[in-house]
Short mmCIF file of C-alpha atoms and ligand atoms in Angstrom, two decimals:
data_model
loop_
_atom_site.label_atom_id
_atom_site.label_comp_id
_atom_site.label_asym_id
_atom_site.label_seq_id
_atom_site.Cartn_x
_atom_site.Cartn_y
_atom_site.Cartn_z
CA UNK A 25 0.00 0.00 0.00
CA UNK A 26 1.31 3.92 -1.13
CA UNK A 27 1.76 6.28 1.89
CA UNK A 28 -0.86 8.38 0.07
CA UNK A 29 -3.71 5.08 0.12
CA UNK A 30 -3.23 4.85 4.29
CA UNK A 31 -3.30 8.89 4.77
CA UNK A 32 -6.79 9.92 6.05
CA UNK A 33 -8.27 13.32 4.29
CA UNK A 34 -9.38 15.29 6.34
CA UNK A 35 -13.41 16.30 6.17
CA UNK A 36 -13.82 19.94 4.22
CA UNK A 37 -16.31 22.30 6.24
CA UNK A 38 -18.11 23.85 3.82
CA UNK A 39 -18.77 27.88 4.62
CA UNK A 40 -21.05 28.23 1.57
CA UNK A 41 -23.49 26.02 2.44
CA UNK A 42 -23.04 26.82 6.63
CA UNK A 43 -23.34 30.40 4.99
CA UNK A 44 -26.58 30.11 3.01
CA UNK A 45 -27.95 28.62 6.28
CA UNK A 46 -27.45 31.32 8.24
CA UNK A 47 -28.52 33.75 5.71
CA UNK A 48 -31.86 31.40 5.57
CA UNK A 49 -32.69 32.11 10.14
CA UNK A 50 -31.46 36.03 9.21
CA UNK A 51 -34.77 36.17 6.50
CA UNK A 52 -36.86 34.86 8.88
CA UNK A 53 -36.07 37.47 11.55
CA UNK A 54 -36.23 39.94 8.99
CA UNK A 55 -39.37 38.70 7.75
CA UNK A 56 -40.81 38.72 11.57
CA UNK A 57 -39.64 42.40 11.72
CA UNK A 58 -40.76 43.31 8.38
CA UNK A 59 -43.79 41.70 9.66
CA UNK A 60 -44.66 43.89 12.70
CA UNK A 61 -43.83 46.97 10.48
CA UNK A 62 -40.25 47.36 11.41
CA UNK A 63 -38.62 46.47 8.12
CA UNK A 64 -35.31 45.90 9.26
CA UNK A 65 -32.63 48.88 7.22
CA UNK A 66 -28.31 48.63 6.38
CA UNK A 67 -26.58 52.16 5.13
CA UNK A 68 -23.46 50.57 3.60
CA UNK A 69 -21.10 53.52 3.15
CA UNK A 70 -18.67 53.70 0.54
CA UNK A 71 -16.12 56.48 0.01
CA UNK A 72 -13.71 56.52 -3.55
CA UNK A 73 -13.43 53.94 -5.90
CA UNK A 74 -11.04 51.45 -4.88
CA UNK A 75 -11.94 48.38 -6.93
CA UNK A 76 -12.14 45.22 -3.97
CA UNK A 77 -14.24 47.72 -2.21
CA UNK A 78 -16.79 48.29 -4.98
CA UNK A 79 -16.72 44.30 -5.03
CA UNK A 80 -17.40 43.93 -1.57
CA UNK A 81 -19.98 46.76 -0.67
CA UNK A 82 -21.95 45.29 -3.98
CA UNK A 83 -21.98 41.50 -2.04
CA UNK A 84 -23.00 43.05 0.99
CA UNK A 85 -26.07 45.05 -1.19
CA UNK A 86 -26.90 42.18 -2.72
CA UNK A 87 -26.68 38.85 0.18
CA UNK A 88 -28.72 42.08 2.34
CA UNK A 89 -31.39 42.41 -0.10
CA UNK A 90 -32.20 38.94 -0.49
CA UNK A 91 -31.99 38.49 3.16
CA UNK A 92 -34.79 41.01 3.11
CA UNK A 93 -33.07 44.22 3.96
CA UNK A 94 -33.77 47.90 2.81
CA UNK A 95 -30.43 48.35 1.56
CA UNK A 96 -29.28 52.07 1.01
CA UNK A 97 -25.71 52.04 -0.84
CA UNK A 98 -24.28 55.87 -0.39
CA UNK A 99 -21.87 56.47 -2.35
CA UNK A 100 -19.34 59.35 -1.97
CA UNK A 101 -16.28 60.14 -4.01
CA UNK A 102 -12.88 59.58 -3.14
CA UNK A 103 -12.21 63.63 -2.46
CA UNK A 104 -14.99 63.95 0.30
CA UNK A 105 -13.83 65.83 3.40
CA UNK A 106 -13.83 64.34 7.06
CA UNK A 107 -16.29 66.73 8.45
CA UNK A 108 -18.89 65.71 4.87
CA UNK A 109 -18.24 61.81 5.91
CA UNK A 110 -18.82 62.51 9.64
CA UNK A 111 -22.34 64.34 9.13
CA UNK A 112 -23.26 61.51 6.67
CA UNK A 113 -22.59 58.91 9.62
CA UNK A 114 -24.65 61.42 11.93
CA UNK A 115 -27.14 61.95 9.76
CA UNK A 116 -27.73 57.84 9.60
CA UNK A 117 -27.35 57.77 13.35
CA UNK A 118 -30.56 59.64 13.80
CA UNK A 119 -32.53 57.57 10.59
CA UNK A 120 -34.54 55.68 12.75
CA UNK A 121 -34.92 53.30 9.21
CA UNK A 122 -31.41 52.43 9.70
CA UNK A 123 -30.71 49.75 12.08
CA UNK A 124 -27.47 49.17 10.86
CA UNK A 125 -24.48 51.41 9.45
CA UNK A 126 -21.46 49.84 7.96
CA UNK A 127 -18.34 52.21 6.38
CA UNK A 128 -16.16 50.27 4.18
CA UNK A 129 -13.03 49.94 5.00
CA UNK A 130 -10.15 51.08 3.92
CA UNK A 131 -10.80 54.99 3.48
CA UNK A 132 -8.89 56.78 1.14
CA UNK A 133 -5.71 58.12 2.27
CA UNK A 134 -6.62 61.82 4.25
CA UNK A 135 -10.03 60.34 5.78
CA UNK A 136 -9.44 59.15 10.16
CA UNK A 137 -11.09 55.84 9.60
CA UNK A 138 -11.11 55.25 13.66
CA UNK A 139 -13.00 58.74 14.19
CA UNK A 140 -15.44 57.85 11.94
CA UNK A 141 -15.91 54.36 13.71
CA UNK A 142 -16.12 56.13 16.77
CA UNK A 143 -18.83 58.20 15.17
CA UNK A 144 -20.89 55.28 14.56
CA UNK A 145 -23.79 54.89 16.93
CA UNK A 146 -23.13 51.62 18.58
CA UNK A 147 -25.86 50.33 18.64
CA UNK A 148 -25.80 50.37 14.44
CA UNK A 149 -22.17 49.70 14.57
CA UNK A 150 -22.34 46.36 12.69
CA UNK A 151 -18.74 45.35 11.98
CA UNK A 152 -18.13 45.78 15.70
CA UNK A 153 -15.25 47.98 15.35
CA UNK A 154 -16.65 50.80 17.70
CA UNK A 155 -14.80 51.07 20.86
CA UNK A 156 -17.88 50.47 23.58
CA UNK A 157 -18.55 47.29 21.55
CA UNK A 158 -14.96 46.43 21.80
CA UNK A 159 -15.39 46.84 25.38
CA UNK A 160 -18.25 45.24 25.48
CA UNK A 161 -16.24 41.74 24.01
CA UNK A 162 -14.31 42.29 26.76
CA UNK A 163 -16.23 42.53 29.62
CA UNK A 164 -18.35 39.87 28.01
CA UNK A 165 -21.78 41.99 28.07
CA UNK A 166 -23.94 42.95 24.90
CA UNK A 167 -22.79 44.57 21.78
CA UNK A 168 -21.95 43.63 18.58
CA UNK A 169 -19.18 42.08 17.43
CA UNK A 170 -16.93 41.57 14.25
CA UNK A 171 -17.99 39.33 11.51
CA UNK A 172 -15.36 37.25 10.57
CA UNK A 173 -14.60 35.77 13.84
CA UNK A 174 -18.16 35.37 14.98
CA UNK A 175 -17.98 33.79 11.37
CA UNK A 176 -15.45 31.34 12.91
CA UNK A 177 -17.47 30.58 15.85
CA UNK A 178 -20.40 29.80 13.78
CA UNK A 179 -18.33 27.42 11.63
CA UNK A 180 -16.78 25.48 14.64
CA UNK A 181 -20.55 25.40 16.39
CA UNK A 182 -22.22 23.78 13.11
CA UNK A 183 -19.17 21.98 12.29
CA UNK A 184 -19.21 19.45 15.60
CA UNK A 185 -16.16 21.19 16.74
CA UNK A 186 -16.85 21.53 20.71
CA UNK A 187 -15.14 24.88 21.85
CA UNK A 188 -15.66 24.53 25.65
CA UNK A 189 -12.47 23.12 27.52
CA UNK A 190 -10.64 22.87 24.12
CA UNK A 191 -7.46 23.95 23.20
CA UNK A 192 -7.54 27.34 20.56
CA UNK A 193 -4.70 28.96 19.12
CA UNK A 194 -4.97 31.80 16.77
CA UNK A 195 -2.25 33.00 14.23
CA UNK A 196 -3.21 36.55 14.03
CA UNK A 197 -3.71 39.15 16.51
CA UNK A 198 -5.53 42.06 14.46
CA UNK A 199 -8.31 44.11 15.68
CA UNK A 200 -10.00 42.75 13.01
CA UNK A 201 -9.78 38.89 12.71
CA UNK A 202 -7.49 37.65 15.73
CA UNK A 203 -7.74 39.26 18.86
CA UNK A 204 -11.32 39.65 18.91
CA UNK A 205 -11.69 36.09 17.97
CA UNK A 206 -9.25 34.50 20.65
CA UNK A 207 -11.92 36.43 23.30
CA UNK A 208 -14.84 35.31 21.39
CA UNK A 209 -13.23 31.92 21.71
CA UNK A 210 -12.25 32.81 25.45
CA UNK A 211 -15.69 33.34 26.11
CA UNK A 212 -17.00 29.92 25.25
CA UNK A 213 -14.46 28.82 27.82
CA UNK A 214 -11.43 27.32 25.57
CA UNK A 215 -8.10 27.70 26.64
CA UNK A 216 -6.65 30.18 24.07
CA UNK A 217 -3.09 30.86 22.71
CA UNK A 218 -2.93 34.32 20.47
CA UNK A 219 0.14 33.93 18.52
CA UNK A 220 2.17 36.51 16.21
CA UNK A 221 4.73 37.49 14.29
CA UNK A 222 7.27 37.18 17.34
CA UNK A 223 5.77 34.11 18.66
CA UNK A 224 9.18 31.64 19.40
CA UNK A 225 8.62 28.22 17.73
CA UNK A 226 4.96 28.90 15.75
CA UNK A 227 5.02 25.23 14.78
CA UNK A 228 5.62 23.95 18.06
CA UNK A 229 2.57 25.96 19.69
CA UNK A 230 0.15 25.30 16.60
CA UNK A 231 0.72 21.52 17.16
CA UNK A 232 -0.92 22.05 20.60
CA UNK A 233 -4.28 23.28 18.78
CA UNK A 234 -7.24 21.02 19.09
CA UNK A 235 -9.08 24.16 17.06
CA UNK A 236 -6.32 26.01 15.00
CA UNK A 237 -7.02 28.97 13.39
CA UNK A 238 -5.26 30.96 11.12
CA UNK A 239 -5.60 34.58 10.08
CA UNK A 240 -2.06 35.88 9.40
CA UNK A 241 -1.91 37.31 5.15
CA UNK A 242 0.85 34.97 4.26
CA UNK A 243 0.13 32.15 1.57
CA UNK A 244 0.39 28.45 2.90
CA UNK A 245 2.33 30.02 5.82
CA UNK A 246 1.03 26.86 8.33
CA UNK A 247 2.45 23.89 6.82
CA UNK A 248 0.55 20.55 7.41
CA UNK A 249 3.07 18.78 10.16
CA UNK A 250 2.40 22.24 12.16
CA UNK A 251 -1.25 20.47 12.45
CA UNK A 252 -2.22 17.80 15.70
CA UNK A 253 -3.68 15.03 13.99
CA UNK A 254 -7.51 15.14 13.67
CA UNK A 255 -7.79 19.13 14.92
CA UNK A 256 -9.92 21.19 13.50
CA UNK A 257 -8.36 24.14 11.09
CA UNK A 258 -9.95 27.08 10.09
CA UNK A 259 -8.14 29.26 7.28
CA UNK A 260 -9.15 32.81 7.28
CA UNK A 261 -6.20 33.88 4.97
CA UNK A 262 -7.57 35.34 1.57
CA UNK A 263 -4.25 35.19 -0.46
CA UNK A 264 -3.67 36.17 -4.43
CA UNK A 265 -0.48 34.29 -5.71
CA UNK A 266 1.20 36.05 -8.69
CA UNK A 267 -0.18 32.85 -11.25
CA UNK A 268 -3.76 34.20 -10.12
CA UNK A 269 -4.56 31.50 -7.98
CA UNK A 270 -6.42 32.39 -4.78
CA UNK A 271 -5.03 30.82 -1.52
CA UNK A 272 -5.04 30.75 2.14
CA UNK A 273 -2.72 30.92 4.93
CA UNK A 274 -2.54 27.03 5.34
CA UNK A 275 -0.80 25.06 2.72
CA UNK A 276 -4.30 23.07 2.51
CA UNK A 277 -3.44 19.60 0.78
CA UNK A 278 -0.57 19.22 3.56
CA UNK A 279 -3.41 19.94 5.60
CA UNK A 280 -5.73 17.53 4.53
CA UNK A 281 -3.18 14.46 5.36
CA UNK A 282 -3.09 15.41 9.13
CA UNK A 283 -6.12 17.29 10.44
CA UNK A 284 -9.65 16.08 11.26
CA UNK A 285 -11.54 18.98 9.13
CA UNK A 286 -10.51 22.00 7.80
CA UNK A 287 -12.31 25.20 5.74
CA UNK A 288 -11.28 25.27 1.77
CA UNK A 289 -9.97 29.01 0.64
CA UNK A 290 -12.18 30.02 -1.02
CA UNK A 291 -15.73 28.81 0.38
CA UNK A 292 -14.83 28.27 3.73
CA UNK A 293 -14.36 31.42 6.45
CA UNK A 294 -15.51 33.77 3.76
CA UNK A 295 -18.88 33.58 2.81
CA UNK A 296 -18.92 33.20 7.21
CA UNK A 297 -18.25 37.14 7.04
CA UNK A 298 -20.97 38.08 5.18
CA UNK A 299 -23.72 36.19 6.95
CA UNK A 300 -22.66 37.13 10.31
CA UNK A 301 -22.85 40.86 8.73
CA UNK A 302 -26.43 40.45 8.30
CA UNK A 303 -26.78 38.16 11.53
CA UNK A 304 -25.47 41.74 13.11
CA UNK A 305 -27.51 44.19 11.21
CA UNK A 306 -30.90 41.68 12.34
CA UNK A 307 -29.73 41.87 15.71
CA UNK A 308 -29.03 45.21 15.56
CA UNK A 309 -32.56 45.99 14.28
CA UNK A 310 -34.39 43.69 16.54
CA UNK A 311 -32.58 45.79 19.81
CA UNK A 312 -33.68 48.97 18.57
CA UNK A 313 -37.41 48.26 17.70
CA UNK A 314 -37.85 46.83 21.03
CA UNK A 315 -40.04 48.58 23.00
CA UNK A 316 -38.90 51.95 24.75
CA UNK A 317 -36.05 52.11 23.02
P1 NDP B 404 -3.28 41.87 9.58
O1 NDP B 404 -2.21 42.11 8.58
O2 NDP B 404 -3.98 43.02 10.21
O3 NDP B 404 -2.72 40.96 10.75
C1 NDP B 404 -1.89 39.86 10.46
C2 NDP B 404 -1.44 39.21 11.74
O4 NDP B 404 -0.62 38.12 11.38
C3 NDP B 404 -0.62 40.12 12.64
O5 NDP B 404 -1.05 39.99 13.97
C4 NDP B 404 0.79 39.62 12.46
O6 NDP B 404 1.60 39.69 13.63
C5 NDP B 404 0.57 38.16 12.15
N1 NDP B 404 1.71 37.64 11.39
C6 NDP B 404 2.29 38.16 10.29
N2 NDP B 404 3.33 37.41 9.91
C7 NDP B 404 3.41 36.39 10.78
C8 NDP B 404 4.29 35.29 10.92
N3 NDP B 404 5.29 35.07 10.08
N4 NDP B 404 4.08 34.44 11.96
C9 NDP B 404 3.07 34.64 12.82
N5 NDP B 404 2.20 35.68 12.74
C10 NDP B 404 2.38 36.53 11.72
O7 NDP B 404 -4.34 40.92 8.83
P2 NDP B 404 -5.90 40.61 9.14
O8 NDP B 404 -6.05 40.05 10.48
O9 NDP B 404 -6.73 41.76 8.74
O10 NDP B 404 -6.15 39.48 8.05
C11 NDP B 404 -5.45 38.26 8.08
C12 NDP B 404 -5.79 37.46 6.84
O11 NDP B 404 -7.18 37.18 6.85
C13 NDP B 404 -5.54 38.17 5.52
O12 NDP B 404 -5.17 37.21 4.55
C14 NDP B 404 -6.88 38.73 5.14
O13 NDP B 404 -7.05 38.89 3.74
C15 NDP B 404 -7.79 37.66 5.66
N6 NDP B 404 -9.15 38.11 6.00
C16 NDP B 404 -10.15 37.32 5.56
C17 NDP B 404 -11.43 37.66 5.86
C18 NDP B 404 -12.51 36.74 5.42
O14 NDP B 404 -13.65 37.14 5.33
N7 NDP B 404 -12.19 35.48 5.14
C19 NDP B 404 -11.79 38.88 6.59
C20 NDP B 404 -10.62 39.60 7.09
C21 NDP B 404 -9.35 39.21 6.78
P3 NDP B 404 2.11 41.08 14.29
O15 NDP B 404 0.91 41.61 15.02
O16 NDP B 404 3.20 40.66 15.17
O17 NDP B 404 2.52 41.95 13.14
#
């Protein structure tokens, strides 16, 4: 028998279809809203015309409006002044139609992207990037909280792979993706490692993982025999290799040989991001039609 006929392959989790499901409970919330005459609203705000960001705000537009959103796309151009952008946030702020407000990111170079975050009501602040809701993650009370890791939560809950008591290290520790992930993580009581680019002996301390998750930016950086055999392995790297090819950050059919499951690039963490945008923007809406609020 080949070494390759006795390797096991490890099961792929499949964020699309996890995706579309979650998509699926948001349109029934949003229905229930739309229902009791509180149509559920997202301002997606985008400023220039940098080309990924057009992509992205029009995914956003469109996975919102079929989830049953009332979408309103602004878009400003790429010479609009901090004080314009600031009264645009304000001015959604007060739309009591808008339940959620979401500024893509990056800004073009001149804008304060953290003063406008800090702008954002809280309560609409649907990437979670506002400071009371990073607080909130903290302290482990209410807010809302960024999409791709709750996207990684979501795919380790419907994947089977038990959190609680569990080992977790994350590659990554960005305000973004990593740190707010390892206290998601912490919060559903799993022991968590947060490693970085100074982390002594990366391979060593990713072989502890029972749940290892990567969100670093460099291509196949987490080579399979860095992997415990059967862990889980989420890749949250989005990489573009110079022969087009789109990547993550673990070398995936290394992978395969060694851990239990693992997310594909693309299909797995991504589509997550999305879905847990409009997961946000429902919750979001549902908190502020409550009553007496
Ligand atoms: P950042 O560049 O903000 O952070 C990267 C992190 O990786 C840093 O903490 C950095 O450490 C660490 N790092 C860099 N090099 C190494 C190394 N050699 N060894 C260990 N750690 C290292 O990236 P993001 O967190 O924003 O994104 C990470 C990846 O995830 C990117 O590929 C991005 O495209 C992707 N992404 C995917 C999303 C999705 O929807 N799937 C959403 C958001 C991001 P240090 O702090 O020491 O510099």
């Amino acid at each position: 028998m080949t070494d390759s006929t006795t390797r096991a392959t490890a099961r792929s989790i499949d964020g699309k279809s996890i995706a579309r499901e979650v998509r699926q409970a948001v349109a029934l919330r949003c229905a229930a809203l739309a229902a009791r005459g509180q149509p559920p609203g997202l301002a997606v705000v985008l400023v220039g015309d940098d080309p990924a960001s057009q992509v992205y705000v029009r995914n956003k537009d469109k996975a919102a409006q079929e989830a049953g959103f009332q979408v309103r796309t602004l878009k400003l151009d790429a010479n609009t002044t901090q004080a314009k952008l600031l009264s645009v946030v304000e001015e959604l702020n007060r739309d009591r139609a808008v339940h959620g407000i979401l500024v893509q990111l990056p800004l073009p170079r001149g804008l304060d992207a953290a003063a406008i975050v800090r702008a954002i009501d809280p309560r609409k602040d649907v990437d979670g990037l506002h400071p009371e809701n990073v607080a909130a993650l903290v302290l482990g009370s209410e807010g809302l909280f960024p999409c791709t890791p709750l996207g990684c939560i979501e795919l380790c809950d419907r994947a089977g792979a038990r959190l609680a008591g569990r080992r977790v290290v994350v590659v990554g520790r960005s305000m973004l993706v990593g740190k707010p992930l390892a206290l998601l993580a912490l919060a559903r009581d799993a022991t968590v490692t947060v490693c970085h680019s100074k982390t002594a002996d990366l391979p060593a301390v990713c072989r502890e993982a029972d749940i290892l998750i990567a969100a670093v930016g460099r291509p196949e950086m987490v080579r399979g025999d860095w992997i415990k055999p059967g862990a889980t392995v989420l890749d949250v790297g989005i990489n573009r290799l110079p022969d087009g090819r789109l990547v993550g950050d673990v070398a995936h059919a290394e992978a395969l040989a060694t851990a239990g499951a693992i997310t594909p690039v693309p299909g797995g963490v991504g589509p997550m991001t999305i879905a847990m945008l409009l997961a946000n923007t429902a919750t979001a809406a549902q908190r502020l039609s409550a009553p007496g609020v």
